[in-house]
């Protein structure tokens, strides 16, 4: 009877030990799994970070390229504008010189016109002569008045 009890106790002990071992192994497995998961997460995070960094660098590079292109385009536009302005200014200078020459010719014409105006003034002098004629007419009127006076004198006589 005692032997049976001992056997059962031993069995139980062994079972307990086994259970403990199993529990320990399970715990270890769980820990390992957790660690693995953590490691995987960390790796994923690192990978994601690297990918993000690469993406950021690529984006920055793209932005820099675009900015460079824009700067080059702006420089080209400015150069074109400057060239056009220079051409226009040079062209305007040529036109101004031509206009100045034409203006000199116009001045000569104006001088001729002034001479014509002087001729017109001479005509005005002729008009003055006409005025003198009018004065003569007035003198004639005076003579007529004198005649009338003479008539009165005759009447008195």
Short mmCIF file of N, CA and C in Angstrom, two decimals:
data_model
loop_
_atom_site.label_atom_id
_atom_site.label_comp_id
_atom_site.label_asym_id
_atom_site.label_seq_id
_atom_site.Cartn_x
_atom_site.Cartn_y
_atom_site.Cartn_z
N UNK A 1 0.86 -1.20 0.00
CA UNK A 1 0.00 0.00 0.00
C UNK A 1 0.88 1.23 0.00
N UNK A 2 1.87 1.29 0.78
CA UNK A 2 2.79 2.43 0.90
C UNK A 2 3.51 2.62 -0.42
N UNK A 3 3.86 1.50 -1.00
CA UNK A 3 4.59 1.58 -2.26
C UNK A 3 3.70 2.25 -3.32
N UNK A 4 2.47 1.87 -3.32
CA UNK A 4 1.52 2.47 -4.28
C UNK A 4 1.44 3.96 -4.07
N UNK A 5 1.33 4.37 -2.83
CA UNK A 5 1.23 5.79 -2.51
C UNK A 5 2.48 6.50 -3.00
N UNK A 6 3.60 5.87 -2.76
CA UNK A 6 4.86 6.48 -3.16
C UNK A 6 4.91 6.61 -4.68
N UNK A 7 4.48 5.59 -5.33
CA UNK A 7 4.49 5.60 -6.78
C UNK A 7 3.63 6.75 -7.30
N UNK A 8 2.45 6.86 -6.66
CA UNK A 8 1.53 7.94 -7.10
C UNK A 8 2.19 9.28 -6.84
N UNK A 9 2.82 9.42 -5.68
CA UNK A 9 3.47 10.68 -5.33
C UNK A 9 4.56 10.98 -6.36
N UNK A 10 5.30 9.94 -6.68
CA UNK A 10 6.37 10.12 -7.66
C UNK A 10 5.77 10.55 -9.01
N UNK A 11 4.73 9.89 -9.39
CA UNK A 11 4.08 10.22 -10.66
C UNK A 11 3.63 11.67 -10.66
N UNK A 12 3.03 12.01 -9.53
CA UNK A 12 2.53 13.40 -9.42
C UNK A 12 3.71 14.37 -9.50
N UNK A 13 4.77 14.02 -8.80
CA UNK A 13 5.94 14.88 -8.79
C UNK A 13 6.49 15.01 -10.22
N UNK A 14 6.57 13.84 -10.85
CA UNK A 14 7.08 13.86 -12.22
C UNK A 14 6.15 14.71 -13.10
N UNK A 15 4.87 14.51 -12.93
CA UNK A 15 3.89 15.29 -13.70
C UNK A 15 4.08 16.77 -13.42
N UNK A 16 4.27 17.09 -12.13
CA UNK A 16 4.44 18.49 -11.75
C UNK A 16 5.71 19.04 -12.41
N UNK A 17 6.73 18.21 -12.32
CA UNK A 17 7.99 18.63 -12.92
C UNK A 17 7.82 18.85 -14.43
N UNK A 18 7.13 17.90 -15.02
CA UNK A 18 6.90 18.00 -16.45
C UNK A 18 6.10 19.25 -16.75
N UNK A 19 5.09 19.47 -15.93
CA UNK A 19 4.25 20.65 -16.13
C UNK A 19 5.09 21.91 -15.98
N UNK A 20 5.94 21.87 -14.97
CA UNK A 20 6.79 23.03 -14.74
C UNK A 20 7.71 23.24 -15.95
N UNK A 21 8.28 22.13 -16.36
CA UNK A 21 9.18 22.23 -17.51
C UNK A 21 8.43 22.75 -18.73
N UNK A 22 7.24 22.19 -18.90
CA UNK A 22 6.43 22.62 -20.05
C UNK A 22 6.13 24.11 -19.93
N UNK A 23 5.79 24.48 -18.73
CA UNK A 23 5.47 25.89 -18.51
C UNK A 23 6.69 26.75 -18.81
N UNK A 24 7.82 26.29 -18.34
CA UNK A 24 9.04 27.06 -18.56
C UNK A 24 9.33 27.15 -20.06
N UNK A 25 9.18 25.97 -20.70
CA UNK A 25 9.45 25.96 -22.15
C UNK A 25 8.45 26.89 -22.87
N UNK A 26 7.22 26.78 -22.45
CA UNK A 26 6.19 27.62 -23.05
C UNK A 26 6.52 29.10 -22.82
N UNK A 27 6.94 29.40 -21.62
CA UNK A 27 7.29 30.78 -21.29
C UNK A 27 8.46 31.23 -22.17
N UNK A 28 9.43 30.33 -22.25
CA UNK A 28 10.60 30.65 -23.06
C UNK A 28 10.17 30.87 -24.51
N UNK A 29 9.31 29.99 -24.98
CA UNK A 29 8.84 30.10 -26.36
C UNK A 29 8.10 31.42 -26.54
N UNK A 30 7.27 31.71 -25.57
CA UNK A 30 6.51 32.96 -25.64
C UNK A 30 7.47 34.13 -25.66
N UNK A 31 8.46 34.07 -24.79
CA UNK A 31 9.43 35.16 -24.72
C UNK A 31 10.16 35.28 -26.07
N UNK A 32 10.52 34.11 -26.58
CA UNK A 32 11.24 34.11 -27.85
C UNK A 32 10.34 34.69 -28.95
N UNK A 33 9.10 34.27 -28.89
CA UNK A 33 8.16 34.78 -29.90
C UNK A 33 8.03 36.29 -29.77
N UNK A 34 7.90 36.72 -28.53
CA UNK A 34 7.77 38.17 -28.30
C UNK A 34 9.02 38.89 -28.80
N UNK A 35 10.15 38.33 -28.48
CA UNK A 35 11.40 38.95 -28.89
C UNK A 35 11.48 38.99 -30.42
N UNK A 36 11.08 37.87 -31.00
CA UNK A 36 11.11 37.81 -32.46
C UNK A 36 10.18 38.86 -33.05
N UNK A 37 9.00 38.92 -32.44
CA UNK A 37 8.04 39.92 -32.92
C UNK A 37 8.61 41.33 -32.76
N UNK A 38 9.22 41.53 -31.61
CA UNK A 38 9.80 42.86 -31.37
C UNK A 38 10.90 43.14 -32.40
N UNK A 39 11.71 42.14 -32.61
CA UNK A 39 12.80 42.29 -33.56
C UNK A 39 12.24 42.57 -34.96
N UNK A 40 11.23 41.80 -35.30
CA UNK A 40 10.61 42.00 -36.61
C UNK A 40 10.05 43.42 -36.71
N UNK A 41 9.38 43.81 -35.63
CA UNK A 41 8.81 45.18 -35.64
C UNK A 41 9.92 46.21 -35.79
N UNK A 42 10.98 45.98 -35.03
CA UNK A 42 12.10 46.93 -35.09
C UNK A 42 12.68 46.95 -36.51
N UNK A 43 12.85 45.76 -37.05
CA UNK A 43 13.40 45.68 -38.41
C UNK A 43 12.47 46.39 -39.40
N UNK A 44 11.19 46.13 -39.22
CA UNK A 44 10.22 46.78 -40.10
C UNK A 44 10.29 48.30 -39.94
N UNK A 45 10.38 48.71 -38.69
CA UNK A 45 10.45 50.15 -38.43
C UNK A 45 11.71 50.74 -39.07
N UNK A 46 12.81 50.01 -38.88
CA UNK A 46 14.08 50.50 -39.45
C UNK A 46 13.96 50.55 -40.98
N UNK A 47 13.41 49.48 -41.53
CA UNK A 47 13.25 49.44 -42.98
C UNK A 47 12.36 50.59 -43.44
N UNK A 48 11.28 50.78 -42.70
CA UNK A 48 10.38 51.87 -43.05
C UNK A 48 11.10 53.21 -42.95
N UNK A 49 11.88 53.34 -41.89
CA UNK A 49 12.63 54.60 -41.70
C UNK A 49 13.59 54.80 -42.87
N UNK A 50 14.27 53.72 -43.24
CA UNK A 50 15.24 53.82 -44.35
C UNK A 50 14.50 54.19 -45.64
N UNK A 51 13.39 53.49 -45.84
CA UNK A 51 12.60 53.77 -47.06
C UNK A 51 12.13 55.22 -47.03
N UNK A 52 11.65 55.64 -45.85
CA UNK A 52 11.19 57.03 -45.72
C UNK A 52 12.33 58.00 -46.00
N UNK A 53 13.49 57.67 -45.43
CA UNK A 53 14.65 58.54 -45.64
C UNK A 53 15.00 58.60 -47.13
N UNK A 54 15.00 57.43 -47.75
CA UNK A 54 15.33 57.38 -49.19
C UNK A 54 14.29 58.18 -49.97
N UNK A 55 13.03 57.97 -49.60
CA UNK A 55 11.96 58.72 -50.27
C UNK A 55 12.16 60.22 -50.08
N UNK A 56 12.48 60.60 -48.85
CA UNK A 56 12.69 62.03 -48.56
C UNK A 56 13.85 62.57 -49.40
N UNK A 57 14.93 61.78 -49.43
CA UNK A 57 16.10 62.22 -50.20
C UNK A 57 15.72 62.35 -51.68
N UNK A 58 14.98 61.36 -52.17
CA UNK A 58 14.55 61.41 -53.56
C UNK A 58 13.68 62.64 -53.80
N UNK A 59 12.77 62.88 -52.88
CA UNK A 59 11.89 64.05 -53.02
C UNK A 59 12.71 65.34 -53.03
N UNK A 60 13.66 65.38 -52.09
CA UNK A 60 14.51 66.59 -52.02
C UNK A 60 15.29 66.74 -53.32
N UNK A 61 15.83 65.62 -53.80
CA UNK A 61 16.58 65.67 -55.06
C UNK A 61 15.68 66.14 -56.20
N UNK A 62 14.48 65.60 -56.23
CA UNK A 62 13.54 66.01 -57.28
C UNK A 62 13.25 67.51 -57.16
N UNK A 63 13.02 67.94 -55.93
CA UNK A 63 12.73 69.36 -55.71
C UNK A 63 13.91 70.22 -56.17
N UNK A 64 15.11 69.76 -55.80
CA UNK A 64 16.32 70.52 -56.20
C UNK A 64 16.42 70.54 -57.72
N UNK A 65 16.17 69.40 -58.35
CA UNK A 65 16.23 69.35 -59.82
C UNK A 65 15.22 70.31 -60.43
N UNK A 66 14.02 70.25 -59.88
CA UNK A 66 12.96 71.13 -60.40
C UNK A 66 13.36 72.60 -60.20
N UNK A 67 13.88 72.90 -59.01
CA UNK A 67 14.30 74.28 -58.73
C UNK A 67 15.40 74.70 -59.70
N UNK A 68 16.34 73.79 -59.94
CA UNK A 68 17.43 74.10 -60.87
C UNK A 68 16.87 74.36 -62.26
N UNK A 69 15.94 73.51 -62.68
CA UNK A 69 15.32 73.70 -64.00
C UNK A 69 14.62 75.04 -64.07
N UNK A 70 13.90 75.34 -63.01
CA UNK A 70 13.17 76.63 -62.99
C UNK A 70 14.16 77.78 -63.04
N UNK A 71 15.24 77.66 -62.27
CA UNK A 71 16.26 78.73 -62.26
C UNK A 71 16.85 78.89 -63.67
N UNK A 72 17.15 77.77 -64.31
CA UNK A 72 17.73 77.82 -65.66
C UNK A 72 16.73 78.47 -66.62
N UNK A 73 15.46 78.06 -66.50
CA UNK A 73 14.43 78.65 -67.37
C UNK A 73 14.34 80.16 -67.13
N UNK A 74 14.37 80.54 -65.85
CA UNK A 74 14.29 81.97 -65.52
C UNK A 74 15.48 82.71 -66.11
N UNK A 75 16.66 82.12 -65.96
CA UNK A 75 17.86 82.76 -66.50
C UNK A 75 17.74 82.92 -68.02
N UNK A 76 17.26 81.87 -68.68
CA UNK A 76 17.09 81.93 -70.14
C UNK A 76 16.09 83.02 -70.50
N UNK A 77 14.98 83.07 -69.76
CA UNK A 77 13.97 84.10 -70.03
C UNK A 77 14.57 85.50 -69.85
N UNK A 78 15.33 85.67 -68.76
CA UNK A 78 15.93 86.98 -68.50
C UNK A 78 16.90 87.33 -69.61
N UNK A 79 17.71 86.36 -70.02
CA UNK A 79 18.67 86.62 -71.10
C UNK A 79 17.93 87.02 -72.39
N UNK A 80 16.84 86.29 -72.69
CA UNK A 80 16.06 86.62 -73.88
C UNK A 80 15.51 88.04 -73.79
N UNK A 81 14.97 88.37 -72.61
CA UNK A 81 14.40 89.71 -72.42
C UNK A 81 15.48 90.77 -72.61
N UNK A 82 16.66 90.52 -72.02
CA UNK A 82 17.76 91.50 -72.14
C UNK A 82 18.15 91.65 -73.61
N UNK A 83 18.26 90.54 -74.33
CA UNK A 83 18.61 90.61 -75.75
C UNK A 83 17.57 91.42 -76.52
N UNK A 84 16.31 91.13 -76.26
CA UNK A 84 15.23 91.85 -76.96
C UNK A 84 15.29 93.33 -76.63
N UNK A 85 15.51 93.66 -75.34
CA UNK A 85 15.58 95.07 -74.94
C UNK A 85 16.73 95.76 -75.65
N UNK A 86 17.89 95.09 -75.70
CA UNK A 86 19.06 95.70 -76.35
C UNK A 86 18.75 95.95 -77.82
N UNK A 87 18.17 94.96 -78.49
CA UNK A 87 17.84 95.12 -79.91
C UNK A 87 16.88 96.28 -80.10
N UNK A 88 15.85 96.34 -79.22
CA UNK A 88 14.84 97.41 -79.36
C UNK A 88 15.51 98.77 -79.14
N UNK A 89 16.38 98.87 -78.12
CA UNK A 89 17.03 100.16 -77.83
C UNK A 89 17.90 100.58 -79.02
N UNK A 90 18.67 99.64 -79.56
CA UNK A 90 19.53 99.98 -80.70
C UNK A 90 18.67 100.43 -81.88
N UNK A 91 17.59 99.69 -82.11
CA UNK A 91 16.69 100.05 -83.21
C UNK A 91 16.12 101.45 -83.00
N UNK A 92 15.68 101.74 -81.77
CA UNK A 92 15.13 103.07 -81.46
C UNK A 92 16.16 104.15 -81.72
N UNK A 93 17.43 103.92 -81.34
CA UNK A 93 18.48 104.92 -81.57
C UNK A 93 18.60 105.22 -83.06
N UNK A 94 18.61 104.17 -83.89
CA UNK A 94 18.70 104.38 -85.33
C UNK A 94 17.52 105.22 -85.81
N UNK A 95 16.33 104.89 -85.34
CA UNK A 95 15.14 105.63 -85.77
C UNK A 95 15.23 107.08 -85.33
N UNK A 96 15.75 107.31 -84.09
CA UNK A 96 15.85 108.69 -83.60
C UNK A 96 16.79 109.49 -84.48
N UNK A 97 17.94 108.87 -84.89
CA UNK A 97 18.87 109.59 -85.75
C UNK A 97 18.19 109.95 -87.07
N UNK A 98 17.46 108.99 -87.66
CA UNK A 98 16.76 109.26 -88.91
C UNK A 98 15.75 110.39 -88.71
N UNK A 99 15.04 110.34 -87.58
CA UNK A 99 14.02 111.37 -87.32
C UNK A 99 14.68 112.73 -87.19
N UNK A 100 15.88 112.78 -86.52
CA UNK A 100 16.55 114.06 -86.37
C UNK A 100 16.90 114.64 -87.74
N UNK A 101 17.40 113.77 -88.65
CA UNK A 101 17.71 114.25 -90.00
C UNK A 101 16.45 114.79 -90.67
N UNK A 102 15.36 114.07 -90.54
CA UNK A 102 14.11 114.52 -91.15
C UNK A 102 13.67 115.85 -90.54
N UNK A 103 13.88 116.00 -89.21
CA UNK A 103 13.49 117.25 -88.54
C UNK A 103 14.27 118.42 -89.13
N UNK A 104 15.57 118.22 -89.44
CA UNK A 104 16.35 119.31 -90.02
C UNK A 104 15.71 119.76 -91.33
N UNK A 105 15.31 118.80 -92.14
CA UNK A 105 14.66 119.16 -93.41
C UNK A 105 13.40 119.96 -93.12
N UNK A 106 12.65 119.52 -92.12
CA UNK A 106 11.41 120.22 -91.79
C UNK A 106 11.71 121.66 -91.40
N UNK A 107 12.83 121.89 -90.69
CA UNK A 107 13.16 123.25 -90.26
C UNK A 107 13.35 124.13 -91.49
N UNK A 108 14.03 123.60 -92.51
CA UNK A 108 14.23 124.40 -93.73
C UNK A 108 12.88 124.78 -94.32
N UNK A 109 11.99 123.81 -94.35
CA UNK A 109 10.66 124.09 -94.90
C UNK A 109 9.99 125.21 -94.10
N UNK A 110 10.17 125.14 -92.78
CA UNK A 110 9.55 126.18 -91.94
C UNK A 110 10.11 127.54 -92.30
N UNK A 111 11.42 127.61 -92.56
CA UNK A 111 12.03 128.89 -92.91
C UNK A 111 11.37 129.42 -94.18
N UNK A 112 11.17 128.54 -95.17
CA UNK A 112 10.52 128.98 -96.39
C UNK A 112 9.13 129.52 -96.07
N UNK A 113 8.45 128.82 -95.19
CA UNK A 113 7.11 129.28 -94.83
C UNK A 113 7.16 130.67 -94.24
N UNK A 114 8.20 130.94 -93.44
CA UNK A 114 8.32 132.27 -92.84
C UNK A 114 8.44 133.32 -93.93
N UNK A 115 9.20 133.02 -94.97
CA UNK A 115 9.34 133.98 -96.07
C UNK A 115 7.97 134.26 -96.67
N UNK A 116 7.21 133.20 -96.84
CA UNK A 116 5.88 133.39 -97.40
C UNK A 116 5.07 134.33 -96.51
N UNK A 117 5.22 134.15 -95.21
CA UNK A 117 4.48 135.00 -94.28
C UNK A 117 4.87 136.46 -94.49
N UNK A 118 6.18 136.69 -94.74
CA UNK A 118 6.62 138.07 -94.96
C UNK A 118 5.90 138.64 -96.19
N UNK A 119 5.76 137.81 -97.21
CA UNK A 119 5.07 138.27 -98.41
C UNK A 119 3.66 138.69 -98.04
N UNK A 120 3.04 137.88 -97.19
CA UNK A 120 1.68 138.22 -96.78
C UNK A 120 1.67 139.58 -96.10
N UNK A 121 2.72 139.84 -95.31
CA UNK A 121 2.78 141.15 -94.63
C UNK A 121 2.81 142.26 -95.67
N UNK A 122 3.53 142.04 -96.74
CA UNK A 122 3.58 143.05 -97.79
C UNK A 122 2.17 143.32 -98.31
N UNK A 123 1.42 142.22 -98.44
CA UNK A 123 0.05 142.41 -98.89
C UNK A 123 -0.70 143.30 -97.92
N UNK A 124 -0.43 143.10 -96.64
CA UNK A 124 -1.10 143.93 -95.64
C UNK A 124 -0.75 145.39 -95.87
N UNK A 125 0.50 145.63 -96.25
CA UNK A 125 0.89 147.02 -96.52
C UNK A 125 0.01 147.57 -97.63
N UNK A 126 -0.27 146.76 -98.63
CA UNK A 126 -1.13 147.22 -99.71
C UNK A 126 -2.49 147.62 -99.12
N UNK A 127 -2.95 146.81 -98.16
CA UNK A 127 -4.23 147.16 -97.54
C UNK A 127 -4.13 148.53 -96.89
N UNK A 128 -2.97 148.83 -96.32
CA UNK A 128 -2.80 150.15 -95.70
C UNK A 128 -2.96 151.23 -96.75
N UNK A 129 -2.47 150.97 -97.92
CA UNK A 129 -2.63 151.94 -99.00
C UNK A 129 -4.12 152.19 -99.24
N UNK A 130 -4.88 151.10 -99.19
CA UNK A 130 -6.31 151.26 -99.37
C UNK A 130 -6.87 152.19 -98.31
N UNK A 131 -6.36 152.04 -97.10
CA UNK A 131 -6.83 152.90 -96.02
C UNK A 131 -6.52 154.36 -96.37
N UNK A 132 -5.35 154.57 -96.96
CA UNK A 132 -5.00 155.94 -97.35
C UNK A 132 -6.05 156.46 -98.34
N UNK A 133 -6.47 155.59 -99.23
CA UNK A 133 -7.49 156.00 -100.20
C UNK A 133 -8.74 156.46 -99.46
N UNK A 134 -9.07 155.71 -98.42
CA UNK A 134 -10.26 156.09 -97.65
C UNK A 134 -10.07 157.49 -97.07
N UNK A 135 -8.85 157.77 -96.61
CA UNK A 135 -8.58 159.10 -96.07
C UNK A 135 -8.83 160.15 -97.16
N UNK A 136 -8.43 159.83 -98.34
CA UNK A 136 -8.65 160.77 -99.44
C UNK A 136 -10.14 161.02 -99.60
N UNK A 137 -10.89 159.93 -99.49
CA UNK A 137 -12.33 160.09 -99.63
C UNK A 137 -12.85 161.06 -98.56
N UNK A 138 -12.31 160.92 -97.35
CA UNK A 138 -12.75 161.80 -96.28
C UNK A 138 -12.43 163.24 -96.66
N UNK A 139 -11.27 163.44 -97.26
CA UNK A 139 -10.90 164.79 -97.65
C UNK A 139 -11.92 165.32 -98.66
N UNK A 140 -12.33 164.45 -99.54
CA UNK A 140 -13.31 164.86 -100.53
C UNK A 140 -14.58 165.31 -99.82
N UNK A 141 -14.96 164.54 -98.82
CA UNK A 141 -16.18 164.91 -98.09
C UNK A 141 -16.01 166.30 -97.50
N UNK A 142 -14.84 166.56 -96.98
CA UNK A 142 -14.61 167.88 -96.38
C UNK A 142 -14.79 168.95 -97.45
N UNK A 143 -14.29 168.67 -98.61
CA UNK A 143 -14.42 169.64 -99.68
C UNK A 143 -15.90 169.91 -99.96
N UNK A 144 -16.68 168.81 -99.96
CA UNK A 144 -18.10 168.99 -100.22
C UNK A 144 -18.71 169.90 -99.16
N UNK A 145 -18.30 169.67 -97.91
CA UNK A 145 -18.84 170.51 -96.84
C UNK A 145 -18.47 171.96 -97.10
N UNK A 146 -17.28 172.18 -97.50
CA UNK A 146 -16.84 173.55 -97.77
C UNK A 146 -17.71 174.16 -98.85
N UNK A 147 -18.00 173.34 -99.83
CA UNK A 147 -18.84 173.84 -100.91
C UNK A 147 -20.19 174.27 -100.36
N UNK A 148 -20.71 173.41 -99.48
CA UNK A 148 -22.01 173.76 -98.90
C UNK A 148 -21.90 175.08 -98.17
N UNK A 149 -20.83 175.26 -97.44
CA UNK A 149 -20.66 176.52 -96.70
C UNK A 149 -20.65 177.67 -97.69
N UNK A 150 -20.02 177.45 -98.78
CA UNK A 150 -19.94 178.50 -99.78
C UNK A 150 -21.35 178.84 -100.27
N UNK A 151 -22.14 177.78 -100.41
CA UNK A 151 -23.49 178.03 -100.88
C UNK A 151 -24.22 178.93 -99.89
N UNK A 152 -24.08 178.64 -98.64
CA UNK A 152 -24.77 179.46 -97.63
C UNK A 152 -24.30 180.88 -97.72
N UNK A 153 -22.99 180.99 -97.90
CA UNK A 153 -22.47 182.35 -98.00
C UNK A 153 -23.12 183.07 -99.18
N UNK A 154 -23.28 182.34 -100.24
CA UNK A 154 -23.89 182.94 -101.43
C UNK A 154 -25.30 183.40 -101.09
N UNK A 155 -26.01 182.58 -100.36
CA UNK A 155 -27.38 182.93 -100.01
C UNK A 155 -27.38 184.23 -99.22
N UNK A 156 -26.47 184.33 -98.30
CA UNK A 156 -26.43 185.53 -97.46
C UNK A 156 -26.22 186.75 -98.33
N UNK A 157 -25.41 186.62 -99.30
CA UNK A 157 -25.16 187.78 -100.15
C UNK A 157 -26.41 188.10 -100.91
#
